[in-house]
Coordinates of C-alpha atoms in Angstrom, one line a residue:
M1 CA 85.2 103.5 115.3
S2 CA 88.0 101.4 114.2
H3 CA 89.4 100.7 110.3
I4 CA 92.2 100.2 108.1
E5 CA 93.6 103.1 106.9
V6 CA 95.4 102.8 102.9
E7 CA 96.6 105.6 101.5
L8 CA 99.1 107.1 99.1
K9 CA 100.5 110.5 99.6
L10 CA 102.2 113.0 96.5
A11 CA 103.9 115.6 97.7
A12 CA 103.2 118.4 95.4
Q13 CA 104.8 121.6 94.1
T14 CA 102.8 124.9 93.5
A15 CA 102.7 124.7 89.9
A16 CA 100.8 121.4 90.0
I17 CA 98.2 121.9 91.9
D18 CA 95.6 123.6 89.9
A19 CA 96.5 120.4 87.1
V20 CA 95.7 117.9 89.6
R21 CA 92.3 119.8 90.6
Q22 CA 91.4 120.1 86.7
S23 CA 92.4 116.3 86.5
L24 CA 90.1 115.2 89.4
A25 CA 87.3 117.3 88.1
T26 CA 87.0 115.2 84.8
L27 CA 86.2 112.2 87.2
S28 CA 82.8 111.2 88.7
H29 CA 83.0 112.6 91.8
Q30 CA 81.4 114.7 95.0
H31 CA 83.4 118.0 96.1
T32 CA 83.9 119.7 99.4
E33 CA 84.9 123.1 99.8
P34 CA 88.3 123.8 101.5
K35 CA 88.0 123.8 105.3
Q36 CA 90.7 124.6 108.4
L37 CA 91.5 121.9 110.5
T38 CA 93.8 121.9 113.3
N39 CA 95.6 118.7 114.6
I40 CA 97.4 118.7 117.9
Y41 CA 100.0 115.6 118.8
F42 CA 100.7 114.2 121.9
D43 CA 103.4 111.9 123.2
T44 CA 105.1 111.5 126.7
E45 CA 108.6 113.2 127.3
E46 CA 110.2 110.0 126.8
R47 CA 108.2 109.1 123.2
Q48 CA 106.6 106.0 124.4
L49 CA 104.3 106.4 121.9
R50 CA 106.7 106.7 119.1
Q51 CA 108.8 103.7 120.5
W52 CA 105.5 101.8 120.0
D53 CA 104.8 103.0 116.4
M54 CA 101.8 104.7 117.8
G55 CA 100.4 108.0 116.9
L56 CA 97.6 110.3 119.2
R57 CA 96.2 113.2 118.0
I58 CA 93.0 115.6 118.2
R59 CA 91.6 117.0 115.4
G60 CA 89.7 120.1 115.5
C61 CA 87.1 121.4 112.9
D62 CA 84.2 123.8 112.6
G63 CA 83.9 123.4 116.8
H64 CA 84.1 119.8 116.5
Y65 CA 86.8 117.4 117.9
E66 CA 87.9 113.9 117.2
M67 CA 90.4 112.1 119.0
T68 CA 92.6 109.5 116.7
I69 CA 95.4 106.8 117.4
K70 CA 97.3 105.3 114.9
T71 CA 99.0 101.7 115.4
A72 CA 101.7 100.0 114.0
G73 CA 101.2 99.5 110.4
Q74 CA 103.5 99.4 107.0
V75 CA 104.5 101.3 104.1
I76 CA 105.0 99.7 101.0
G77 CA 106.6 101.3 98.0
G78 CA 104.7 104.6 99.3
L79 CA 101.4 102.6 99.9
H80 CA 100.7 103.3 103.8
Q81 CA 98.7 100.6 105.7
R82 CA 97.9 101.2 109.5
P83 CA 95.0 100.3 112.1
E84 CA 93.5 103.8 113.1
Y85 CA 90.5 104.0 116.2
N86 CA 88.7 107.6 115.8
V87 CA 86.4 108.9 118.7
D88 CA 84.3 111.6 118.9
I89 CA 84.9 114.2 121.7
N90 CA 83.5 117.2 123.1
E91 CA 86.7 119.2 124.1
P92 CA 90.2 119.0 122.9
E93 CA 91.5 116.9 126.0
V94 CA 92.8 113.3 125.8
N95 CA 91.1 110.3 127.2
L96 CA 92.9 107.1 126.3
A97 CA 90.1 105.1 128.0
A98 CA 87.9 105.7 125.1
F99 CA 90.3 103.6 123.1
P100 CA 90.1 99.9 122.9
T101 CA 92.2 98.3 125.6
E102 CA 93.6 95.3 123.4
I103 CA 95.5 98.4 121.0
W104 CA 98.1 98.9 124.4
P105 CA 101.2 96.6 125.0
E106 CA 100.5 94.2 127.8
G107 CA 100.7 95.7 131.0
T108 CA 100.3 99.5 130.1
D109 CA 98.8 101.8 132.8
I110 CA 96.8 103.8 130.7
Q111 CA 96.2 106.1 133.7
Q112 CA 99.7 106.5 134.5
L113 CA 100.5 107.0 130.4
Q114 CA 97.8 109.7 130.3
A115 CA 99.1 111.6 133.2
Q116 CA 102.7 111.8 131.3
L117 CA 101.3 112.9 128.0
Q118 CA 102.3 116.3 126.6
I119 CA 101.8 118.3 123.5
L120 CA 104.7 117.8 121.0
F121 CA 103.3 119.9 117.9
S122 CA 100.4 121.0 116.2
T123 CA 99.5 121.0 112.4
H124 CA 97.4 123.6 110.8
F125 CA 95.8 123.4 107.0
M126 CA 93.3 124.0 104.9
R127 CA 91.8 120.8 103.2
E128 CA 90.1 120.1 100.2
I129 CA 88.5 116.9 99.6
W130 CA 87.2 114.8 96.4
L131 CA 85.2 111.8 96.8
V132 CA 86.2 110.2 93.5
T133 CA 84.5 107.2 92.0
F134 CA 87.5 105.5 89.7
E135 CA 87.6 102.2 87.8
D136 CA 85.7 99.8 90.6
S137 CA 86.5 101.9 93.7
E138 CA 85.5 104.8 95.7
I139 CA 88.8 106.9 96.6
E140 CA 88.8 110.0 98.8
V141 CA 91.5 112.4 97.8
V142 CA 92.4 115.1 100.0
F143 CA 94.6 118.5 99.2
D144 CA 96.0 119.9 102.3
Q145 CA 98.0 123.1 102.5
G146 CA 99.4 124.6 105.6
E147 CA 102.0 124.3 107.8
I148 CA 103.5 122.0 110.8
S149 CA 104.7 124.0 114.1
A150 CA 106.7 123.3 117.0
G151 CA 107.4 126.4 119.0
A152 CA 109.1 128.7 116.5
Q153 CA 110.4 126.0 113.9
T154 CA 108.1 125.7 111.1
L155 CA 107.7 122.9 107.9
P156 CA 105.6 123.5 105.1
I157 CA 102.0 121.2 104.1
Q158 CA 101.3 120.9 100.3
E159 CA 100.2 117.1 99.6
F160 CA 97.3 115.3 98.4
E161 CA 96.5 112.0 99.9
M162 CA 94.5 109.2 98.1
E163 CA 92.5 107.1 100.9
L164 CA 90.6 104.0 99.6
K165 CA 87.3 103.8 100.9
K166 CA 85.8 101.1 99.3
G167 CA 87.0 98.7 96.5
F168 CA 90.5 97.8 95.6
I169 CA 94.5 98.8 96.1
A170 CA 95.2 98.6 92.5
D171 CA 92.9 101.3 91.5
V172 CA 94.5 103.8 94.2
L173 CA 97.8 102.9 92.4
N174 CA 96.0 103.7 88.9
L175 CA 94.7 106.9 90.0
A176 CA 98.3 108.2 91.1
K177 CA 99.5 106.9 87.6
K178 CA 97.0 109.2 86.1
L179 CA 97.9 112.2 87.9
A180 CA 101.3 111.3 87.3
D181 CA 101.1 112.9 83.8
I182 CA 101.3 116.0 85.7
D183 CA 104.9 117.3 86.7
G184 CA 105.6 118.8 90.0
L185 CA 104.6 115.6 91.8
R186 CA 106.6 113.4 94.1
L187 CA 105.6 110.0 95.8
S188 CA 105.9 110.6 99.6
A189 CA 106.4 107.9 102.4
T190 CA 106.3 110.6 105.4
S191 CA 103.4 111.4 107.4
K192 CA 102.5 115.0 108.7
A193 CA 103.2 113.3 112.5
A194 CA 106.7 112.0 111.0
R195 CA 107.5 115.2 110.0
G196 CA 106.5 117.2 113.0
Y197 CA 108.7 114.5 115.1
S198 CA 111.3 115.6 112.7
L199 CA 111.4 119.1 114.0
I200 CA 111.5 118.4 117.8
Q201 CA 114.2 115.8 117.2
P202 CA 116.0 116.3 114.2
Q203 CA 118.0 113.5 112.6
K204 CA 121.1 113.4 110.6
V205 CA 120.3 112.4 107.4
V206 CA 122.5 109.3 106.9
L207 CA 123.1 108.0 103.1
Q208 CA 123.4 104.3 102.5
Q209 CA 125.0 103.1 99.4
P210 CA 123.8 100.0 97.6
E211 CA 125.6 96.6 98.5
T212 CA 128.6 96.2 96.1
V213 CA 127.7 92.2 96.2
F214 CA 123.6 92.6 96.8
N215 CA 122.7 88.6 97.3
Y216 CA 119.7 88.0 95.2
E217 CA 119.5 84.4 95.6
Q218 CA 119.0 84.5 99.5
K219 CA 116.5 87.1 99.2
P220 CA 113.1 87.1 97.7
I221 CA 112.0 89.2 95.4
E222 CA 109.5 91.3 97.6
Q223 CA 112.7 91.7 100.3
A224 CA 114.9 92.8 97.4
L225 CA 112.3 95.4 96.3
T226 CA 111.5 97.0 99.6
Y227 CA 115.5 97.2 100.1
M228 CA 115.6 98.8 96.9
Q229 CA 112.9 101.1 97.5
K230 CA 114.0 102.2 101.0
L231 CA 117.7 103.1 99.2
C232 CA 115.5 105.3 96.8
E233 CA 113.9 107.0 99.5
Q234 CA 117.2 107.9 101.3
H235 CA 119.0 109.2 98.2
E236 CA 116.0 111.4 97.3
A237 CA 115.9 112.9 101.1
Y238 CA 119.9 113.5 100.5
W239 CA 119.8 115.2 97.2
L240 CA 116.6 117.3 98.2
A241 CA 118.5 118.4 101.3
D242 CA 121.2 119.5 99.1
K243 CA 123.8 117.2 100.3
A244 CA 127.4 117.0 98.9
D245 CA 128.1 114.6 96.5
A246 CA 124.5 113.6 96.5
R247 CA 123.9 113.7 92.8
D248 CA 126.7 111.5 92.1
G249 CA 125.3 109.1 94.8
F250 CA 122.0 109.1 92.9
E251 CA 123.6 108.2 90.1
V252 CA 125.5 105.2 91.4
F253 CA 121.9 104.4 92.9
L254 CA 120.3 104.2 89.4
R255 CA 123.3 101.5 88.4
F256 CA 122.0 99.6 91.2
V257 CA 118.7 99.5 89.6
Q258 CA 119.9 98.7 86.2
A259 CA 121.6 95.6 87.8
F260 CA 118.6 95.2 89.3
L261 CA 116.5 95.0 86.6
V262 CA 119.2 92.9 84.6
H263 CA 118.8 90.2 87.2
Y264 CA 115.1 89.9 87.3
R265 CA 114.5 90.4 83.6
N266 CA 112.8 87.4 83.4
S267 CA 110.4 88.2 86.2
A268 CA 109.7 92.0 86.1
P269 CA 106.6 92.6 84.3
Q270 CA 106.4 94.5 81.0
F271 CA 105.4 97.9 82.8
I272 CA 108.8 97.6 84.9
Q273 CA 110.6 96.9 81.6
D274 CA 109.1 100.2 80.3
I275 CA 110.8 102.4 82.9
P276 CA 113.0 105.2 80.7
L277 CA 116.0 104.2 82.8
E278 CA 118.5 105.4 80.6
Q279 CA 116.8 108.8 80.0
L280 CA 116.9 109.1 83.9
R281 CA 120.6 108.6 84.1
S282 CA 121.2 110.8 81.4
D283 CA 118.9 113.5 83.6
I284 CA 121.3 112.7 86.8
T285 CA 124.0 113.8 84.9
D286 CA 122.6 117.2 83.5
E287 CA 124.3 119.6 86.2
T288 CA 121.5 122.2 84.8
I289 CA 118.7 119.6 86.3
S290 CA 118.3 120.3 90.2
A291 CA 117.1 118.0 92.5
E292 CA 113.4 119.6 92.6
T293 CA 113.3 119.3 88.8
F294 CA 114.0 115.6 89.1
C295 CA 112.4 114.4 92.1
Y296 CA 109.3 116.4 91.0
S297 CA 109.1 114.9 87.5
S298 CA 106.4 113.2 85.9
R299 CA 108.7 110.5 84.7
W300 CA 110.5 109.9 88.1
L301 CA 106.9 109.5 89.6
K302 CA 105.9 106.9 87.0
S303 CA 108.9 104.8 87.7
K304 CA 108.4 105.1 91.3
L305 CA 104.6 104.2 90.6
A306 CA 105.9 101.2 88.5
F307 CA 107.8 99.6 91.1
T308 CA 105.7 100.3 93.8
Q309 CA 102.7 98.7 91.6
W310 CA 105.1 95.4 91.2
L311 CA 105.9 95.2 94.8
I312 CA 102.1 95.8 95.7
A313 CA 101.1 92.9 93.2
L314 CA 103.3 90.7 95.1
T315 CA 102.2 91.5 98.6
Y316 CA 98.4 92.1 98.5
T317 CA 95.9 89.6 97.1
D318 CA 93.4 92.0 96.2
I319 CA 95.5 93.4 93.5
H320 CA 93.8 92.8 89.4

């Protein structure tokens, strides 16, 4: 009924989709033809579940329904890890009592909470699946293509997700690095649910500049890496949203990354030292290179995955 979901998401441009399919076809795998999926997301008017960092949905496929709740987890360098609970149901109706009582904050009135739930948004997409045997692990790769809708507002869905079914987190990263040879993919830390919430509660993108003086001595390297990757996500989102001065801000961020690597040059692994930072900084200053081209480039994805690999190696014990 429950498990810890460990996944990595790659947003995809249309031109990259067939190339990824061809790459997956070269691996030992079981393939499932595309199926139509519909997900309905629920919360209260006050967004109580959102405040608890929980997400509730009902998924429908071929007349079968599953109710899922995801509880508070963590995202480390684009790698998602959070507990989820799944219950098969006969009708697309919420029944919170079917979930374990211990997942709720102390004192929660389940019946009252359920009575306050309402439909927020829905997702409709085709899902294609490859169950891949890669190195020492079994990894499910899905390709979702469709849209998120909330009333008349919509957002496109076009992404590959890699979820560890059995084995090692390192192998998920290694599979992502294999796919990173393909241009048109971008490491994404934003779930469909988070994008759905952005439709009904738009938030202004606020750009946080790197600290002028970063106190490395007072922060463990894991914290410093996490801070840097948070800045990276913000600058990417800002530039992709075509905000004023976003390119200049990204150039400042890359100078920060360079200073970061100089400081940690004695502890950074070789795959970090091999990042083509000078070429990336040159790309940023080239006005003919758009945000889409840069952020979905193979060179940028490989660089981000290298930092993710470094952070995960410091955080998880099953990396090998």
